[in-house]
Amino acid sequence: MTEHPAPAPDSAAPDDSDDKALERIIAVRAREYRQAAGLSVGDMAQRVGISKAMLSK
C-alpha cells in the first residue's frame, strides 16, 4: 500500500474553493428566498428545522 503525504495545513485542496463557492451561492439564494417571503432568520430556521446559528453560518 502506497502512503501519500498529508497536504500542508496552509494548502487548500482544489475541491475546497469549489465547496466555498457553492456555500456562498446557497447562502445568497437562501437569504433572497427568506427576505422575499418576509421571514426573519429565526422564522426560517424554525420552518426548516435548524438553529438560527446554523442558518446564519
CSV table of C-alpha atoms in Angstrom, one decimal:
chain,number,residue,atom,x,y,z
A,1,MET,CA,0.0,0.0,0.0
A,2,THR,CA,1.4,3.4,-1.0
A,3,GLU,CA,1.3,6.2,1.5
A,4,HIS,CA,0.6,9.7,0.3
A,5,PRO,CA,1.9,12.7,2.3
A,6,ALA,CA,-0.8,14.7,4.0
A,7,PRO,CA,-1.2,18.2,2.5
A,8,ALA,CA,0.3,21.1,4.3
A,9,PRO,CA,-2.2,22.8,6.7
A,10,ASP,CA,-2.0,26.0,4.6
A,11,SER,CA,-2.6,24.4,1.3
A,12,ALA,CA,-6.2,24.1,0.1
A,13,ALA,CA,-7.3,21.1,-1.8
A,14,PRO,CA,-8.8,22.0,-5.2
A,15,ASP,CA,-12.2,21.0,-4.0
A,16,ASP,CA,-12.1,23.5,-1.1
A,17,SER,CA,-12.5,26.5,-3.4
A,18,ASP,CA,-15.4,24.8,-5.2
A,19,ASP,CA,-17.1,24.0,-1.9
A,20,LYS,CA,-16.7,27.6,-0.6
A,21,ALA,CA,-18.2,29.0,-3.8
A,22,LEU,CA,-21.1,26.6,-3.6
A,23,GLU,CA,-21.7,27.6,0.1
A,24,ARG,CA,-21.7,31.3,-0.9
A,25,ILE,CA,-24.3,30.6,-3.7
A,26,ILE,CA,-26.5,28.7,-1.4
A,27,ALA,CA,-26.3,31.4,1.3
A,28,VAL,CA,-27.2,34.1,-1.1
A,29,ARG,CA,-30.2,32.1,-2.5
A,30,ALA,CA,-31.4,31.2,1.0
A,31,ARG,CA,-31.2,34.9,2.0
A,32,GLU,CA,-33.1,36.0,-1.1
A,33,TYR,CA,-35.9,33.5,-0.6
A,34,ARG,CA,-36.1,34.3,3.1
A,35,GLN,CA,-36.4,38.0,2.5
A,36,ALA,CA,-38.9,37.6,-0.3
A,37,ALA,CA,-41.1,35.5,2.0
A,38,GLY,CA,-40.8,38.2,4.7
A,39,LEU,CA,-39.3,35.8,7.2
A,40,SER,CA,-36.8,36.6,9.9
A,41,VAL,CA,-33.8,34.3,10.3
A,42,GLY,CA,-35.5,32.8,13.4
A,43,ASP,CA,-38.7,32.1,11.5
A,44,MET,CA,-36.9,30.5,8.6
A,45,ALA,CA,-34.7,28.4,10.9
A,46,GLN,CA,-37.8,27.1,12.7
A,47,ARG,CA,-39.5,26.3,9.4
A,48,VAL,CA,-36.6,24.2,8.1
A,49,GLY,CA,-35.8,22.6,11.4
A,50,ILE,CA,-32.3,24.0,12.1
A,51,SER,CA,-30.9,26.5,14.6
A,52,LYS,CA,-30.6,30.2,13.8
A,53,ALA,CA,-26.8,29.9,14.3
A,54,MET,CA,-26.7,27.1,11.6
A,55,LEU,CA,-28.8,29.2,9.2
A,56,SER,CA,-26.7,32.3,9.8
A,57,LYS,CA,-23.5,30.3,9.1
